[in-house]
Amino acid sequence: MRIELENTTEIKHEVKPRLVIKFIQVPITDLQGLEIVFDLSVLKELSIGRSPENTIVIPDPTVSRKHAVLTFDGEKLVLKDLGSTNGTYVLLNNVFQKVNEFVVESDVLVRFGYYTITKLSLFK
């Protein structure tokens, strides 16, 4: 007896948005080069700061306890400074420029405080 099954099942690979944060420069050299990947379909908001209650903890005395936040609304990723003492800076035209709010569209270098530089890479 021979049974033929019709292949009606399609396998769909859902592309999940993700953010990769790479530490380029940080006071604790053991963290240099470290990459952390966040699934933005699960985490819609990532807090950044020196305090251990943040999603991304940066051990840098020039980074505020609650320094900045990254928010993903399903379409765009927004970096917002939370009134930090030493600022949030984005590399634009080869110069770090202070920002209050910035839309991350692809790869961008971000400096938190005076010493920590990260590379944010968004994949949708």
PDB file of N, CA and C in Angstrom, residues 14-21 36-48 55-56 69-79 104-106 120-124:
ATOM      1  N   GLU A  14      10.590  33.332  10.750  1.00  0.00           N
ATOM      2  CA  GLU A  14      10.293  34.694  11.171  1.00  0.00           C
ATOM      3  C   GLU A  14      11.598  35.405  11.514  1.00  0.00           C
ATOM      4  N   VAL A  15      11.780  36.551  10.916  1.00  0.00           N
ATOM      5  CA  VAL A  15      12.961  37.349  11.200  1.00  0.00           C
ATOM      6  C   VAL A  15      12.627  38.227  12.396  1.00  0.00           C
ATOM      7  N   LYS A  16      13.349  38.016  13.463  1.00  0.00           N
ATOM      8  CA  LYS A  16      13.112  38.784  14.678  1.00  0.00           C
ATOM      9  C   LYS A  16      14.075  39.963  14.726  1.00  0.00           C
ATOM     10  N   PRO A  17      13.540  41.136  15.046  1.00  0.00           N
ATOM     11  CA  PRO A  17      14.435  42.290  15.165  1.00  0.00           C
ATOM     12  C   PRO A  17      15.365  42.112  16.354  1.00  0.00           C
ATOM     13  N   ARG A  18      16.619  42.479  16.150  1.00  0.00           N
ATOM     14  CA  ARG A  18      17.571  42.333  17.254  1.00  0.00           C
ATOM     15  C   ARG A  18      18.553  43.494  17.260  1.00  0.00           C
ATOM     16  N   LEU A  19      19.069  43.727  18.419  1.00  0.00           N
ATOM     17  CA  LEU A  19      20.060  44.773  18.625  1.00  0.00           C
ATOM     18  C   LEU A  19      21.328  44.120  19.142  1.00  0.00           C
ATOM     19  N   VAL A  20      22.444  44.472  18.529  1.00  0.00           N
ATOM     20  CA  VAL A  20      23.746  44.006  19.003  1.00  0.00           C
ATOM     21  C   VAL A  20      24.483  45.216  19.554  1.00  0.00           C
ATOM     22  N   ILE A  21      24.904  45.103  20.802  1.00  0.00           N
ATOM     23  CA  ILE A  21      25.702  46.159  21.427  1.00  0.00           C
ATOM     24  C   ILE A  21      27.099  45.615  21.638  1.00  0.00           C
ATOM     25  N   ILE A  36      26.696  41.946  23.096  1.00  0.00           N
ATOM     26  CA  ILE A  36      25.476  41.450  23.715  1.00  0.00           C
ATOM     27  C   ILE A  36      24.361  41.593  22.687  1.00  0.00           C
ATOM     28  N   VAL A  37      23.576  40.523  22.518  1.00  0.00           N
ATOM     29  CA  VAL A  37      22.488  40.526  21.544  1.00  0.00           C
ATOM     30  C   VAL A  37      21.150  40.540  22.285  1.00  0.00           C
ATOM     31  N   PHE A  38      20.266  41.451  21.875  1.00  0.00           N
ATOM     32  CA  PHE A  38      18.943  41.565  22.474  1.00  0.00           C
ATOM     33  C   PHE A  38      17.886  41.303  21.414  1.00  0.00           C
ATOM     34  N   ASP A  39      16.932  40.446  21.728  1.00  0.00           N
ATOM     35  CA  ASP A  39      15.798  40.159  20.860  1.00  0.00           C
ATOM     36  C   ASP A  39      14.747  41.244  21.109  1.00  0.00           C
ATOM     37  N   LEU A  40      14.575  42.145  20.144  1.00  0.00           N
ATOM     38  CA  LEU A  40      13.666  43.274  20.315  1.00  0.00           C
ATOM     39  C   LEU A  40      12.199  42.895  20.163  1.00  0.00           C
ATOM     40  N   SER A  41      11.931  41.652  19.765  1.00  0.00           N
ATOM     41  CA  SER A  41      10.535  41.202  19.745  1.00  0.00           C
ATOM     42  C   SER A  41      10.089  40.837  21.165  1.00  0.00           C
ATOM     43  N   VAL A  42      11.040  40.656  22.044  1.00  0.00           N
ATOM     44  CA  VAL A  42      10.746  40.329  23.443  1.00  0.00           C
ATOM     45  C   VAL A  42      10.954  41.546  24.338  1.00  0.00           C
ATOM     46  N   LEU A  43      12.128  42.154  24.227  1.00  0.00           N
ATOM     47  CA  LEU A  43      12.453  43.342  25.032  1.00  0.00           C
ATOM     48  C   LEU A  43      12.211  44.590  24.195  1.00  0.00           C
ATOM     49  N   LYS A  44      11.245  45.371  24.568  1.00  0.00           N
ATOM     50  CA  LYS A  44      10.912  46.592  23.818  1.00  0.00           C
ATOM     51  C   LYS A  44      11.628  47.817  24.371  1.00  0.00           C
ATOM     52  N   GLU A  45      12.132  47.707  25.608  1.00  0.00           N
ATOM     53  CA  GLU A  45      12.819  48.835  26.230  1.00  0.00           C
ATOM     54  C   GLU A  45      14.031  48.324  26.999  1.00  0.00           C
ATOM     55  N   LEU A  46      15.167  48.970  26.755  1.00  0.00           N
ATOM     56  CA  LEU A  46      16.416  48.603  27.420  1.00  0.00           C
ATOM     57  C   LEU A  46      16.948  49.827  28.150  1.00  0.00           C
ATOM     58  N   SER A  47      17.072  49.707  29.461  1.00  0.00           N
ATOM     59  CA  SER A  47      17.619  50.819  30.242  1.00  0.00           C
ATOM     60  C   SER A  47      19.136  50.680  30.310  1.00  0.00           C
ATOM     61  N   ILE A  48      19.809  51.822  30.318  1.00  0.00           N
ATOM     62  CA  ILE A  48      21.274  51.859  30.292  1.00  0.00           C
ATOM     63  C   ILE A  48      21.757  52.748  31.423  1.00  0.00           C
ATOM     64  N   THR A  55      19.065  47.246  32.342  1.00  0.00           N
ATOM     65  CA  THR A  55      19.231  46.121  31.420  1.00  0.00           C
ATOM     66  C   THR A  55      20.688  46.024  30.974  1.00  0.00           C
ATOM     67  N   ILE A  56      21.279  47.177  30.665  1.00  0.00           N
ATOM     68  CA  ILE A  56      22.682  47.244  30.255  1.00  0.00           C
ATOM     69  C   ILE A  56      23.420  48.061  31.311  1.00  0.00           C
ATOM     70  N   VAL A  69      17.893  55.327  27.702  1.00  0.00           N
ATOM     71  CA  VAL A  69      16.991  54.213  27.425  1.00  0.00           C
ATOM     72  C   VAL A  69      16.896  54.022  25.911  1.00  0.00           C
ATOM     73  N   LEU A  70      16.798  52.764  25.495  1.00  0.00           N
ATOM     74  CA  LEU A  70      16.547  52.407  24.099  1.00  0.00           C
ATOM     75  C   LEU A  70      15.134  51.838  24.035  1.00  0.00           C
ATOM     76  N   THR A  71      14.313  52.379  23.139  1.00  0.00           N
ATOM     77  CA  THR A  71      12.930  51.926  23.014  1.00  0.00           C
ATOM     78  C   THR A  71      12.668  51.504  21.578  1.00  0.00           C
ATOM     79  N   PHE A  72      12.071  50.307  21.410  1.00  0.00           N
ATOM     80  CA  PHE A  72      11.742  49.784  20.083  1.00  0.00           C
ATOM     81  C   PHE A  72      10.231  49.669  19.972  1.00  0.00           C
ATOM     82  N   ASP A  73       9.651  50.320  18.954  1.00  0.00           N
ATOM     83  CA  ASP A  73       8.194  50.319  18.791  1.00  0.00           C
ATOM     84  C   ASP A  73       7.721  49.362  17.699  1.00  0.00           C
ATOM     85  N   GLY A  74       8.604  48.501  17.237  1.00  0.00           N
ATOM     86  CA  GLY A  74       8.274  47.581  16.160  1.00  0.00           C
ATOM     87  C   GLY A  74       8.794  48.045  14.820  1.00  0.00           C
ATOM     88  N   GLU A  75       9.048  49.338  14.718  1.00  0.00           N
ATOM     89  CA  GLU A  75       9.573  49.916  13.482  1.00  0.00           C
ATOM     90  C   GLU A  75      10.907  50.613  13.702  1.00  0.00           C
ATOM     91  N   LYS A  76      10.954  51.454  14.713  1.00  0.00           N
ATOM     92  CA  LYS A  76      12.184  52.226  14.929  1.00  0.00           C
ATOM     93  C   LYS A  76      12.702  52.052  16.352  1.00  0.00           C
ATOM     94  N   LEU A  77      14.020  52.214  16.455  1.00  0.00           N
ATOM     95  CA  LEU A  77      14.710  52.130  17.743  1.00  0.00           C
ATOM     96  C   LEU A  77      15.166  53.536  18.100  1.00  0.00           C
ATOM     97  N   VAL A  78      14.733  54.003  19.266  1.00  0.00           N
ATOM     98  CA  VAL A  78      15.050  55.357  19.695  1.00  0.00           C
ATOM     99  C   VAL A  78      15.930  55.307  20.945  1.00  0.00           C
ATOM    100  N   LEU A  79      17.050  56.032  20.886  1.00  0.00           N
ATOM    101  CA  LEU A  79      17.949  56.209  22.020  1.00  0.00           C
ATOM    102  C   LEU A  79      17.606  57.550  22.655  1.00  0.00           C
ATOM    103  N   VAL A 104      18.034  55.222  15.894  1.00  0.00           N
ATOM    104  CA  VAL A 104      19.081  54.305  15.436  1.00  0.00           C
ATOM    105  C   VAL A 104      18.540  53.561  14.225  1.00  0.00           C
ATOM    106  N   GLU A 105      19.186  53.747  13.077  1.00  0.00           N
ATOM    107  CA  GLU A 105      18.713  53.112  11.850  1.00  0.00           C
ATOM    108  C   GLU A 105      19.593  51.958  11.394  1.00  0.00           C
ATOM    109  N   SER A 106      20.855  51.989  11.723  1.00  0.00           N
ATOM    110  CA  SER A 106      21.773  50.891  11.372  1.00  0.00           C
ATOM    111  C   SER A 106      22.893  50.894  12.398  1.00  0.00           C
ATOM    112  N   LEU A 120      26.188  50.276  18.344  1.00  0.00           N
ATOM    113  CA  LEU A 120      24.846  49.724  18.301  1.00  0.00           C
ATOM    114  C   LEU A 120      24.560  49.315  16.870  1.00  0.00           C
ATOM    115  N   SER A 121      24.153  48.066  16.685  1.00  0.00           N
ATOM    116  CA  SER A 121      23.802  47.549  15.356  1.00  0.00           C
ATOM    117  C   SER A 121      22.393  47.000  15.415  1.00  0.00           C
ATOM    118  N   LEU A 122      21.527  47.553  14.577  1.00  0.00           N
ATOM    119  CA  LEU A 122      20.135  47.144  14.539  1.00  0.00           C
ATOM    120  C   LEU A 122      19.892  46.249  13.328  1.00  0.00           C
ATOM    121  N   PHE A 123      19.266  45.098  13.565  1.00  0.00           N
ATOM    122  CA  PHE A 123      18.914  44.159  12.496  1.00  0.00           C
ATOM    123  C   PHE A 123      17.411  43.929  12.542  1.00  0.00           C
ATOM    124  N   LYS A 124      16.732  44.209  11.429  1.00  0.00           N
ATOM    125  CA  LYS A 124      15.269  44.017  11.380  1.00  0.00           C
ATOM    126  C   LYS A 124      14.937  42.885  10.452  1.00  0.00           C
TER     127      LYS A 124
END
